[in-house]
Amino acid sequence: MEFPIAGVIVSPLILAGTGFIVGVLGGFLGVGGGFLAGPLMFWAGVPIDFVVGTDLAHMTGKSLVAARSHRALGHVDIRLAMLMVLGTVPGVEIGAQIIEALKPRGNTEQVVGIFYVIILSLIGSFTAWESLRTIRMRRTEHINAQDAVERTGLLYHSRLFRIPPLVQLPVSGVGEVSVWAILFVGLLTGVLAGFLGVGGGFLRMPLMVYALGIPTHVAVGTDLFEIVISAGYGTISHALKGNVDVLIALTMQTGAAIGAQIGVAATRYVSGPSIRLVFSFLPFLAAAMVLLRIAF
Amino acid sequence: MPIDHKTTEHTDPSFKPLMRSLALELCIYAPLVTIYFIVVLHFAKEPLIQLYEQGSTSYAFVTLFLILMQGVLLEAFTSWLLRRIGLR
């Protein structure tokens, strides 16, 4: 089927299937799944500038639904999310401007593709390493997953995140944390969101847990809430630059809606670290697909 | 009597009903979503292409509106449907 806005012919089944896989992952892992949807769209033949904008659009709707559920469960720290947005929004704009700057040079696909491969390889390696370590720590020291994460987190070991002004996050159970640390996390993940078309959850989640000391369940909910705002802004920004195919985004979202139901239900049967270990190979798979597309 | 480990895998009493529910969800929900998708594409395709070609600002806001509305409506529809057929 032809999608004239992006100027590409892709089977809607592939797009809905991609949305389905990303939906399962989103429900299962609590991430937006853009790190996988982007490479899959790119591999299917969608031009990279449309991949970035359309991926953000599709994630906005999906994350809104998930964030509403988490908000009802009290898993969203609004104060943390709003502070982080102040860093994320400028970051998204910087990322989108980088894409615009690359367009006239004609090498956007290569540059973004190589960044994808590097980021995906880092995510896969980190996730596998962290999951194995947490599982081992739980076995040998008989402590729960959150304690295991906190013991190895940056906040536990250093006072680097105490630069004033400090803010209290009672919903997250964090006494005091530097506003600068929150803004930095937001800005960094925002640049990635605007440049790669990802929500940034795969990076923001571990940074919130390890660097800011946020409990995992609050980090998941707050991350999704943050994605709605940052991806929504990214959608507008990229659409103004002509980088969004709304028909592709709507098609993907239909698959994602089914997948999310299955993903959420499946979390009842597998523990957190085991889930992360099982899925640590997916970023490598996505990296291989991007490499194939760039090479051929 | 020796225990057959192959047959005792996944003996969580709620596992089989869950799998049955998921299969039913897929069978009912997937065709409905497919029909919805075809109808939406049929009616929305041309106006959206025209909007994209005419001006970026209105296209940008319509895109965000559509994607948010579809997300909320699909979720509400799924929840309602699953409650109606007793799967949730």
CSV table of C-alpha atoms in Angstrom, one decimal:
chain,number,residue,atom,x,y,z
A,1,MET,CA,0.0,0.0,0.0
A,2,GLU,CA,1.2,3.5,-0.9
A,3,PHE,CA,1.7,6.1,1.9
A,4,PRO,CA,2.0,9.2,-0.3
A,5,ILE,CA,3.1,11.6,2.5
A,6,ALA,CA,6.3,9.7,3.1
A,7,GLY,CA,6.4,8.6,-0.5
A,8,VAL,CA,6.8,5.0,0.3
A,9,ILE,CA,5.1,1.7,-0.5
A,10,VAL,CA,4.9,-0.5,2.6
A,11,SER,CA,2.5,-3.3,3.6
A,12,PRO,CA,0.1,-2.0,6.4
A,13,LEU,CA,0.5,-5.5,7.9
A,14,ILE,CA,4.2,-4.8,8.5
A,15,LEU,CA,3.4,-1.5,10.1
A,16,ALA,CA,0.6,-2.9,12.3
A,17,GLY,CA,2.9,-5.9,13.1
A,18,THR,CA,5.7,-3.5,14.1
A,19,GLY,CA,3.2,-1.6,16.3
A,20,PHE,CA,2.1,-4.9,17.8
A,21,ILE,CA,5.6,-5.9,18.7
A,22,VAL,CA,6.3,-2.5,20.2
A,23,GLY,CA,3.0,-2.6,22.0
A,24,VAL,CA,3.9,-5.9,23.6
A,25,LEU,CA,7.2,-4.5,24.7
A,26,GLY,CA,5.7,-1.3,26.0
A,27,GLY,CA,3.2,-3.2,28.1
A,28,PHE,CA,5.8,-5.8,29.2
A,29,LEU,CA,8.8,-3.5,29.9
A,30,GLY,CA,7.1,-0.1,30.5
A,31,VAL,CA,9.1,1.6,27.8
A,32,GLY,CA,7.8,3.5,24.7
A,33,GLY,CA,9.5,1.0,22.4
A,34,GLY,CA,10.8,3.6,19.9
A,35,PHE,CA,14.2,2.1,20.0
A,36,LEU,CA,12.8,-0.9,18.2
A,37,ALA,CA,10.0,0.7,16.1
A,38,GLY,CA,12.4,3.2,14.5
A,39,PRO,CA,14.8,0.5,13.1
A,40,LEU,CA,11.9,-1.7,12.0
A,41,MET,CA,10.3,1.2,10.1
A,42,PHE,CA,13.7,2.1,8.6
A,43,TRP,CA,14.3,-1.6,7.6
A,44,ALA,CA,10.8,-1.6,6.0
A,45,GLY,CA,11.8,1.2,3.7
A,46,VAL,CA,10.5,4.4,5.4
A,47,PRO,CA,12.9,7.3,4.8
A,48,ILE,CA,14.9,8.1,8.0
A,49,ASP,CA,13.5,11.7,8.4
A,50,PHE,CA,10.0,10.3,8.4
A,51,VAL,CA,11.0,7.4,10.7
A,52,VAL,CA,12.1,9.9,13.3
A,53,GLY,CA,8.9,12.1,13.1
A,54,THR,CA,6.4,9.3,12.7
A,55,ASP,CA,7.9,7.2,15.5
A,56,LEU,CA,7.4,10.1,17.9
A,57,ALA,CA,3.8,10.6,16.7
A,58,HIS,CA,2.9,6.9,17.2
A,59,MET,CA,4.5,6.9,20.6
A,60,THR,CA,2.6,9.9,21.8
A,61,GLY,CA,-0.8,8.2,21.6
A,62,LYS,CA,0.4,4.9,23.0
A,63,SER,CA,2.2,6.5,25.9
A,64,LEU,CA,-0.9,8.6,26.8
A,65,VAL,CA,-2.9,5.5,27.4
A,66,ALA,CA,-0.2,3.8,29.4
A,67,ALA,CA,0.5,6.9,31.4
A,68,ARG,CA,-3.2,7.3,32.3
A,69,SER,CA,-3.2,3.7,33.8
A,70,HIS,CA,0.0,4.4,35.8
A,71,ARG,CA,-1.4,7.8,37.0
A,72,ALA,CA,-4.4,5.9,38.4
A,73,LEU,CA,-2.1,3.6,40.3
A,74,GLY,CA,-0.1,6.6,41.8
A,75,HIS,CA,3.0,5.7,39.8
A,76,VAL,CA,3.5,9.2,38.3
A,77,ASP,CA,5.7,11.8,40.1
A,78,ILE,CA,4.3,15.0,38.5
A,79,ARG,CA,6.9,17.3,40.1
A,80,LEU,CA,9.7,15.2,38.8
A,81,ALA,CA,8.1,14.9,35.4
A,82,MET,CA,7.4,18.6,35.0
A,83,LEU,CA,11.0,19.5,36.0
A,84,MET,CA,12.4,16.9,33.6
A,85,VAL,CA,10.2,18.3,30.8
A,86,LEU,CA,12.0,21.7,31.2
A,87,GLY,CA,15.2,19.8,30.1
A,88,THR,CA,13.5,17.5,27.6
A,89,VAL,CA,11.7,20.0,25.4
A,90,PRO,CA,14.8,22.0,24.5
A,91,GLY,CA,16.6,18.7,24.0
A,92,VAL,CA,14.0,17.5,21.5
A,93,GLU,CA,14.3,20.8,19.6
A,94,ILE,CA,18.1,20.4,19.4
A,95,GLY,CA,17.7,16.9,18.1
A,96,ALA,CA,15.2,18.0,15.5
A,97,GLN,CA,17.4,20.8,14.4
A,98,ILE,CA,20.4,18.4,14.0
A,99,ILE,CA,18.2,16.3,11.6
A,100,GLU,CA,17.3,19.5,9.6
A,101,ALA,CA,21.0,20.4,9.4
A,102,LEU,CA,21.9,17.0,8.1
A,103,LYS,CA,19.2,17.0,5.4
A,104,PRO,CA,21.0,19.3,2.8
A,105,ARG,CA,24.1,17.2,3.1
A,106,GLY,CA,22.2,14.1,2.0
A,107,ASN,CA,23.8,11.7,4.6
A,108,THR,CA,21.0,11.7,7.2
A,109,GLU,CA,20.4,8.0,6.8
A,110,GLN,CA,24.1,7.1,7.4
A,111,VAL,CA,24.6,9.4,10.4
A,112,VAL,CA,21.3,8.6,12.2
A,113,GLY,CA,21.8,4.9,11.3
A,114,ILE,CA,25.3,4.7,12.8
A,115,PHE,CA,24.0,6.5,15.9
A,116,TYR,CA,21.2,4.0,16.1
A,117,VAL,CA,23.6,1.1,16.0
A,118,ILE,CA,25.9,2.6,18.7
A,119,ILE,CA,23.0,3.4,21.0
A,120,LEU,CA,21.2,0.1,20.5
A,121,SER,CA,24.5,-1.9,21.1
A,122,LEU,CA,25.0,0.1,24.4
A,123,ILE,CA,21.5,-0.5,25.5
A,124,GLY,CA,21.6,-4.3,24.8
A,125,SER,CA,25.0,-4.7,26.6
A,126,PHE,CA,23.9,-2.6,29.6
A,127,THR,CA,20.5,-4.3,30.0
A,128,ALA,CA,22.1,-7.8,29.8
A,129,TRP,CA,24.9,-6.9,32.3
A,130,GLU,CA,22.5,-5.1,34.7
A,131,SER,CA,19.9,-7.9,34.7
A,132,LEU,CA,22.5,-10.7,35.3
A,133,ARG,CA,24.1,-8.7,38.1
A,134,THR,CA,20.7,-8.0,39.8
A,135,ILE,CA,19.7,-11.7,39.5
A,136,ARG,CA,23.1,-12.8,40.9
A,137,MET,CA,22.8,-10.2,43.8
A,138,ARG,CA,19.3,-11.4,44.7
A,139,ARG,CA,20.5,-15.0,44.8
A,140,THR,CA,23.7,-14.4,46.8
A,141,GLU,CA,22.6,-11.6,49.2
A,142,HIS,CA,18.8,-12.4,49.4
A,143,ILE,CA,17.8,-8.8,48.8
A,144,ASN,CA,14.9,-7.5,46.6
A,145,ALA,CA,15.4,-6.1,43.2
A,146,GLN,CA,15.0,-2.4,44.2
A,147,ASP,CA,17.5,-2.7,47.0
A,148,ALA,CA,20.0,-4.4,44.6
A,149,VAL,CA,19.6,-1.5,42.1
A,150,GLU,CA,19.9,1.1,44.9
A,151,ARG,CA,23.1,-0.4,46.3
A,152,THR,CA,24.8,-0.2,42.9
A,153,GLY,CA,23.2,3.2,41.9
A,154,LEU,CA,25.2,6.4,41.6
A,155,LEU,CA,23.2,8.1,44.3
A,156,TYR,CA,24.2,5.4,46.8
A,157,HIS,CA,27.9,5.9,46.1
A,158,SER,CA,28.4,9.6,45.5
A,159,ARG,CA,27.1,13.1,46.4
A,160,LEU,CA,27.6,14.4,42.9
A,161,PHE,CA,23.9,15.0,42.6
A,162,ARG,CA,23.7,17.4,45.6
A,163,ILE,CA,24.5,20.6,43.6
A,164,PRO,CA,21.9,23.2,44.7
A,165,PRO,CA,19.1,24.0,44.2
A,166,LEU,CA,17.8,20.8,45.7
A,167,VAL,CA,14.3,19.5,45.4
A,168,GLN,CA,12.3,17.0,47.4
A,169,LEU,CA,10.4,14.3,45.6
A,170,PRO,CA,8.0,12.8,48.2
A,171,VAL,CA,6.0,10.7,45.7
A,172,SER,CA,9.2,9.0,44.7
A,173,GLY,CA,10.4,8.7,48.3
A,174,VAL,CA,13.6,10.7,47.4
A,175,GLY,CA,14.7,13.2,50.2
A,176,GLU,CA,16.6,15.7,48.1
A,177,VAL,CA,18.1,15.7,44.6
A,178,SER,CA,19.7,18.4,42.5
A,179,VAL,CA,17.4,20.2,40.0
A,180,TRP,CA,20.4,20.2,37.7
A,181,ALA,CA,20.6,16.4,37.7
A,182,ILE,CA,17.0,16.2,36.7
A,183,LEU,CA,17.4,18.8,34.0
A,184,PHE,CA,20.5,17.1,32.7
A,185,VAL,CA,18.7,13.7,32.4
A,186,GLY,CA,15.8,15.5,30.6
A,187,LEU,CA,18.1,17.3,28.2
A,188,LEU,CA,20.2,14.3,27.3
A,189,THR,CA,17.2,12.1,26.6
A,190,GLY,CA,15.4,14.9,24.8
A,191,VAL,CA,18.3,15.3,22.3
A,192,LEU,CA,18.1,11.5,21.6
A,193,ALA,CA,14.3,11.8,21.2
A,194,GLY,CA,14.5,14.6,18.7
A,195,PHE,CA,17.5,13.1,16.8
A,196,LEU,CA,16.5,9.4,16.7
A,197,GLY,CA,12.7,9.6,17.1
A,198,VAL,CA,12.7,7.6,20.3
A,199,GLY,CA,10.9,8.4,23.5
A,200,GLY,CA,14.2,8.1,25.4
A,201,GLY,CA,12.6,5.8,28.0
A,202,PHE,CA,15.3,3.2,27.5
A,203,LEU,CA,17.9,5.8,28.7
A,204,ARG,CA,15.7,7.9,31.0
A,205,MET,CA,14.4,4.8,32.9
A,206,PRO,CA,17.9,3.6,34.0
A,207,LEU,CA,19.0,7.1,34.6
A,208,MET,CA,16.1,7.9,36.9
A,209,VAL,CA,16.6,4.6,38.8
A,210,TYR,CA,20.4,4.6,39.0
A,211,ALA,CA,21.3,8.3,39.0
A,212,LEU,CA,18.3,9.9,40.8
A,213,GLY,CA,17.3,7.0,43.0
A,214,ILE,CA,13.6,6.8,41.8
A,215,PRO,CA,11.8,3.5,42.6
A,216,THR,CA,11.4,1.4,39.4
A,217,HIS,CA,7.5,1.5,39.3
A,218,VAL,CA,7.5,5.3,39.7
A,219,ALA,CA,10.2,5.7,37.1
A,220,VAL,CA,8.1,3.6,34.6
A,221,GLY,CA,5.0,5.8,35.2
A,222,THR,CA,6.8,9.1,35.3
A,223,ASP,CA,8.8,8.1,32.2
A,224,LEU,CA,5.6,7.4,30.2
A,225,PHE,CA,4.0,10.7,31.4
A,226,GLU,CA,7.2,12.5,30.3
A,227,ILE,CA,7.1,10.7,26.9
A,228,VAL,CA,3.6,12.0,26.2
A,229,ILE,CA,4.8,15.6,26.6
A,230,SER,CA,8.2,15.3,25.0
A,231,ALA,CA,7.0,13.0,22.1
A,232,GLY,CA,4.0,15.3,21.7
A,233,TYR,CA,6.3,18.3,21.3
A,234,GLY,CA,8.5,16.3,19.0
A,235,THR,CA,5.5,15.4,16.9
A,236,ILE,CA,4.6,19.0,16.4
A,237,SER,CA,8.2,20.1,15.8
A,238,HIS,CA,8.8,17.3,13.2
A,239,ALA,CA,5.4,17.8,11.6
A,240,LEU,CA,6.1,21.5,11.0
A,241,LYS,CA,9.3,20.4,9.3
A,242,GLY,CA,7.3,17.9,7.1
A,243,ASN,CA,8.8,14.8,8.8
A,244,VAL,CA,5.6,13.0,10.0
A,245,ASP,CA,3.4,10.6,8.0
A,246,VAL,CA,0.2,10.5,10.2
A,247,LEU,CA,-1.2,7.6,8.1
A,248,ILE,CA,1.8,5.4,9.0
A,249,ALA,CA,1.5,6.5,12.7
A,250,LEU,CA,-2.2,5.7,12.9
A,251,THR,CA,-1.6,2.3,11.2
A,252,MET,CA,1.1,1.4,13.7
A,253,GLN,CA,-1.0,2.5,16.6
A,254,THR,CA,-3.8,-0.1,15.8
A,255,GLY,CA,-1.3,-2.9,16.2
A,256,ALA,CA,0.2,-1.3,19.3
A,257,ALA,CA,-3.2,-1.2,21.0
A,258,ILE,CA,-3.5,-5.0,20.8
A,259,GLY,CA,0.1,-5.7,21.7
A,260,ALA,CA,-0.1,-3.5,24.9
A,261,GLN,CA,-2.9,-5.6,26.3
A,262,ILE,CA,-0.9,-8.8,25.9
A,263,GLY,CA,2.3,-7.2,27.2
A,264,VAL,CA,0.7,-6.0,30.4
A,265,ALA,CA,-0.9,-9.4,31.1
A,266,ALA,CA,2.4,-11.2,30.5
A,267,THR,CA,4.1,-9.2,33.3
A,268,ARG,CA,2.3,-11.3,35.9
A,269,TYR,CA,4.3,-14.3,35.0
A,270,VAL,CA,7.9,-13.1,34.7
A,271,SER,CA,10.0,-11.0,37.2
A,272,GLY,CA,11.6,-7.7,36.3
A,273,PRO,CA,15.2,-8.6,35.9
A,274,SER,CA,14.3,-11.8,34.0
A,275,ILE,CA,12.2,-9.7,31.6
A,276,ARG,CA,15.1,-7.4,31.0
A,277,LEU,CA,17.5,-10.2,30.4
A,278,VAL,CA,15.2,-12.0,28.0
A,279,PHE,CA,14.7,-8.8,26.0
A,280,SER,CA,18.3,-7.6,26.0
A,281,PHE,CA,18.9,-9.3,22.7
A,282,LEU,CA,16.3,-7.2,20.9
A,283,PRO,CA,18.4,-4.0,20.7
A,284,PHE,CA,21.2,-6.1,19.0
A,285,LEU,CA,18.6,-7.4,16.5
A,286,ALA,CA,17.4,-3.9,15.8
A,287,ALA,CA,21.1,-2.8,15.3
A,288,ALA,CA,21.7,-5.6,12.8
A,289,MET,CA,18.6,-4.5,10.9
A,290,VAL,CA,19.8,-0.9,10.7
A,291,LEU,CA,23.2,-2.1,9.6
A,292,LEU,CA,21.7,-4.2,6.8
A,293,ARG,CA,19.6,-1.3,5.6
A,294,ILE,CA,22.6,1.1,5.5
A,295,ALA,CA,24.9,-1.5,3.9
A,296,PHE,CA,22.4,-2.5,1.1
B,1,MET,CA,4.5,-41.9,42.3
B,2,PRO,CA,7.1,-40.0,40.2
B,3,ILE,CA,6.3,-36.5,39.1
B,4,ASP,CA,6.2,-35.8,35.4
B,5,HIS,CA,8.0,-32.4,35.2
B,6,LYS,CA,6.9,-31.9,31.6
B,7,THR,CA,3.3,-32.0,32.5
B,8,THR,CA,3.6,-29.9,35.6
B,9,GLU,CA,5.1,-26.9,33.8
B,10,HIS,CA,2.9,-23.8,33.9
B,11,THR,CA,0.5,-25.3,36.4
B,12,ASP,CA,-0.4,-21.9,37.7
B,13,PRO,CA,-4.2,-22.1,37.8
B,14,SER,CA,-4.7,-18.7,36.2
B,15,PHE,CA,-2.2,-19.4,33.4
B,16,LYS,CA,-4.5,-21.4,31.1
B,17,PRO,CA,-7.5,-19.0,31.4
B,18,LEU,CA,-5.2,-16.1,30.8
B,19,MET,CA,-3.9,-17.7,27.6
B,20,ARG,CA,-7.5,-18.4,26.5
B,21,SER,CA,-8.5,-14.8,27.2
B,22,LEU,CA,-5.6,-13.5,25.2
B,23,ALA,CA,-6.4,-15.8,22.3
B,24,LEU,CA,-10.1,-14.6,22.4
B,25,GLU,CA,-8.9,-11.0,22.7
B,26,LEU,CA,-6.9,-11.4,19.5
B,27,CYS,CA,-9.7,-13.2,17.7
B,28,ILE,CA,-12.3,-10.5,18.5
B,29,TYR,CA,-10.2,-7.4,18.7
B,30,ALA,CA,-7.9,-7.8,15.7
B,31,PRO,CA,-10.7,-8.0,13.1
B,32,LEU,CA,-12.5,-5.0,14.7
B,33,VAL,CA,-9.4,-3.0,14.7
B,34,THR,CA,-8.6,-4.0,11.1
B,35,ILE,CA,-12.1,-2.9,10.0
B,36,TYR,CA,-11.7,0.4,11.8
B,37,PHE,CA,-8.3,0.9,10.3
B,38,ILE,CA,-9.5,0.3,6.7
B,39,VAL,CA,-12.5,2.7,7.3
B,40,VAL,CA,-10.3,5.4,8.8
B,41,LEU,CA,-7.8,5.2,6.0
B,42,HIS,CA,-10.5,5.2,3.4
B,43,PHE,CA,-12.1,8.4,4.7
B,44,ALA,CA,-9.1,10.2,6.1
B,45,LYS,CA,-6.4,9.5,3.5
B,46,GLU,CA,-7.2,12.2,0.9
B,47,PRO,CA,-8.0,15.0,3.4
B,48,LEU,CA,-4.8,14.4,5.3
B,49,ILE,CA,-2.7,14.3,2.2
B,50,GLN,CA,-4.3,17.6,1.1
B,51,LEU,CA,-3.7,19.1,4.5
B,52,TYR,CA,0.0,18.0,4.4
B,53,GLU,CA,0.5,19.6,1.0
B,54,GLN,CA,-1.3,22.9,2.0
B,55,GLY,CA,0.3,23.9,5.2
B,56,SER,CA,2.5,22.5,7.9
B,57,THR,CA,0.9,24.2,11.0
B,58,SER,CA,-2.6,22.8,10.7
B,59,TYR,CA,-1.2,19.4,9.6
B,60,ALA,CA,1.0,19.3,12.7
B,61,PHE,CA,-1.9,20.0,15.2
B,62,VAL,CA,-4.3,17.7,13.4
B,63,THR,CA,-1.7,14.9,13.5
B,64,LEU,CA,-1.2,15.3,17.2
B,65,PHE,CA,-5.0,15.5,17.8
B,66,LEU,CA,-5.7,12.3,15.7
B,67,ILE,CA,-3.0,10.2,17.3
B,68,LEU,CA,-4.1,11.2,20.8
B,69,MET,CA,-7.8,10.6,20.1
B,70,GLN,CA,-7.2,7.3,18.4
B,71,GLY,CA,-5.0,6.1,21.4
B,72,VAL,CA,-7.7,7.1,23.9
B,73,LEU,CA,-10.6,5.7,21.9
B,74,LEU,CA,-9.0,2.4,21.1
B,75,GLU,CA,-8.1,1.9,24.7
B,76,ALA,CA,-11.6,2.8,25.9
B,77,PHE,CA,-13.1,0.6,23.2
B,78,THR,CA,-10.9,-2.4,24.2
B,79,SER,CA,-11.7,-2.0,27.9
B,80,TRP,CA,-15.4,-1.8,27.2
B,81,LEU,CA,-15.3,-4.8,24.9
B,82,LEU,CA,-13.4,-6.9,27.3
B,83,ARG,CA,-15.7,-6.1,30.2
B,84,ARG,CA,-18.8,-6.8,28.0
B,85,ILE,CA,-17.6,-10.3,27.0
B,86,GLY,CA,-16.4,-11.0,30.6
B,87,LEU,CA,-12.7,-11.3,29.9
B,88,ARG,CA,-11.8,-8.6,32.5
